[in-house]
Short mmCIF file of C-alpha atoms in Angstrom, two decimals:
data_model
loop_
_atom_site.label_atom_id
_atom_site.label_comp_id
_atom_site.label_asym_id
_atom_site.label_seq_id
_atom_site.Cartn_x
_atom_site.Cartn_y
_atom_site.Cartn_z
CA MET H 1 -26.38 -5.32 16.62
CA GLY H 2 -24.44 -3.12 13.89
CA THR H 3 -22.07 -1.36 16.20
CA MET H 4 -19.13 -3.59 17.65
CA THR H 5 -18.54 -3.95 21.10
CA LYS H 6 -15.54 -3.18 23.25
CA ILE H 7 -14.04 -6.24 23.12
CA GLN H 8 -14.71 -6.49 19.01
CA GLU H 9 -12.94 -2.88 18.44
CA LEU H 10 -10.08 -3.92 20.60
CA ARG H 11 -9.39 -7.48 18.29
CA ALA H 12 -10.00 -5.43 15.47
CA ARG H 13 -6.82 -2.94 16.67
CA ARG H 14 -5.02 -5.62 17.74
CA ARG H 15 -4.96 -7.44 14.11
CA ILE H 16 -4.32 -4.04 12.53
CA TYR H 17 -0.77 -3.43 14.50
CA GLN H 18 0.34 -6.82 14.57
CA ALA H 19 -0.22 -6.40 10.90
CA GLN H 20 1.62 -3.41 10.45
CA LYS H 21 4.69 -4.85 12.94
CA ASN H 22 4.56 -8.04 10.53
CA LYS H 23 5.26 -5.97 7.82
CA GLU H 24 7.83 -3.65 9.24
CA TYR H 25 9.75 -6.33 10.55
CA LYS H 26 9.56 -8.01 7.00
CA GLN H 27 10.98 -4.99 5.80
CA ASN H 28 13.59 -4.72 8.38
CA LEU H 29 14.49 -8.39 7.63
CA ALA H 30 14.91 -7.87 3.78
CA SER H 31 17.54 -5.14 4.43
CA TYR H 32 19.69 -8.14 5.24
CA LEU H 33 19.12 -9.79 2.60
CA SER H 34 19.72 -10.57 -1.38
CA GLU H 35 17.37 -10.15 -4.03
CA GLU H 36 16.84 -13.42 -4.17
CA GLU H 37 16.01 -14.29 -1.07
CA LYS H 38 13.43 -11.26 -1.10
CA ARG H 39 11.36 -12.47 -3.17
CA SER H 40 11.05 -15.66 -1.77
CA LEU H 41 10.05 -13.94 1.73
CA PHE H 42 7.73 -11.92 0.14
CA SER H 43 6.19 -14.24 -1.52
CA GLY H 44 5.78 -16.66 1.13
CA GLU H 45 7.37 -19.41 -0.69
CA GLY H 46 10.61 -21.66 0.87
CA PHE H 47 12.68 -20.58 3.91
CA VAL H 48 15.06 -18.00 4.22
CA ARG H 49 18.13 -18.25 6.04
CA VAL H 50 18.13 -15.95 8.81
CA PRO H 51 21.20 -13.56 9.32
CA ALA H 52 23.12 -14.52 12.12
CA GLU H 53 22.24 -11.11 13.99
CA GLU H 54 18.45 -11.89 13.56
CA ALA H 55 19.00 -16.10 14.31
CA LYS H 56 20.86 -15.16 18.23
CA ARG H 57 17.67 -12.62 18.71
CA GLU H 58 14.90 -14.94 17.32
CA ARG H 59 15.22 -18.37 19.51
CA ILE H 60 12.92 -20.77 18.69
CA ASP H 61 12.57 -23.77 21.46
CA ALA H 62 10.63 -25.93 19.87
CA TYR H 63 12.58 -26.25 16.24
CA PRO H 64 15.93 -25.98 16.88
CA TYR H 65 17.33 -26.92 13.92
CA LEU H 66 15.44 -24.43 12.05
CA ILE H 67 18.01 -21.73 13.21
CA LEU H 68 21.49 -22.30 10.85
#
């Protein structure tokens, strides 16, 4: 019982991969933002205006009013 099953191992690897990609995505997005917006992005408080380039790439079908 002390060893991980193959599925558990794959899930753990996927979570690590997703966390890494999320961090890379935030760093890439932060390169377009002001210092105040960067603090808001990384603290998780409030919404940050998404640059037009990112807004076109990141389509949100369920909530189109969030993309300004």
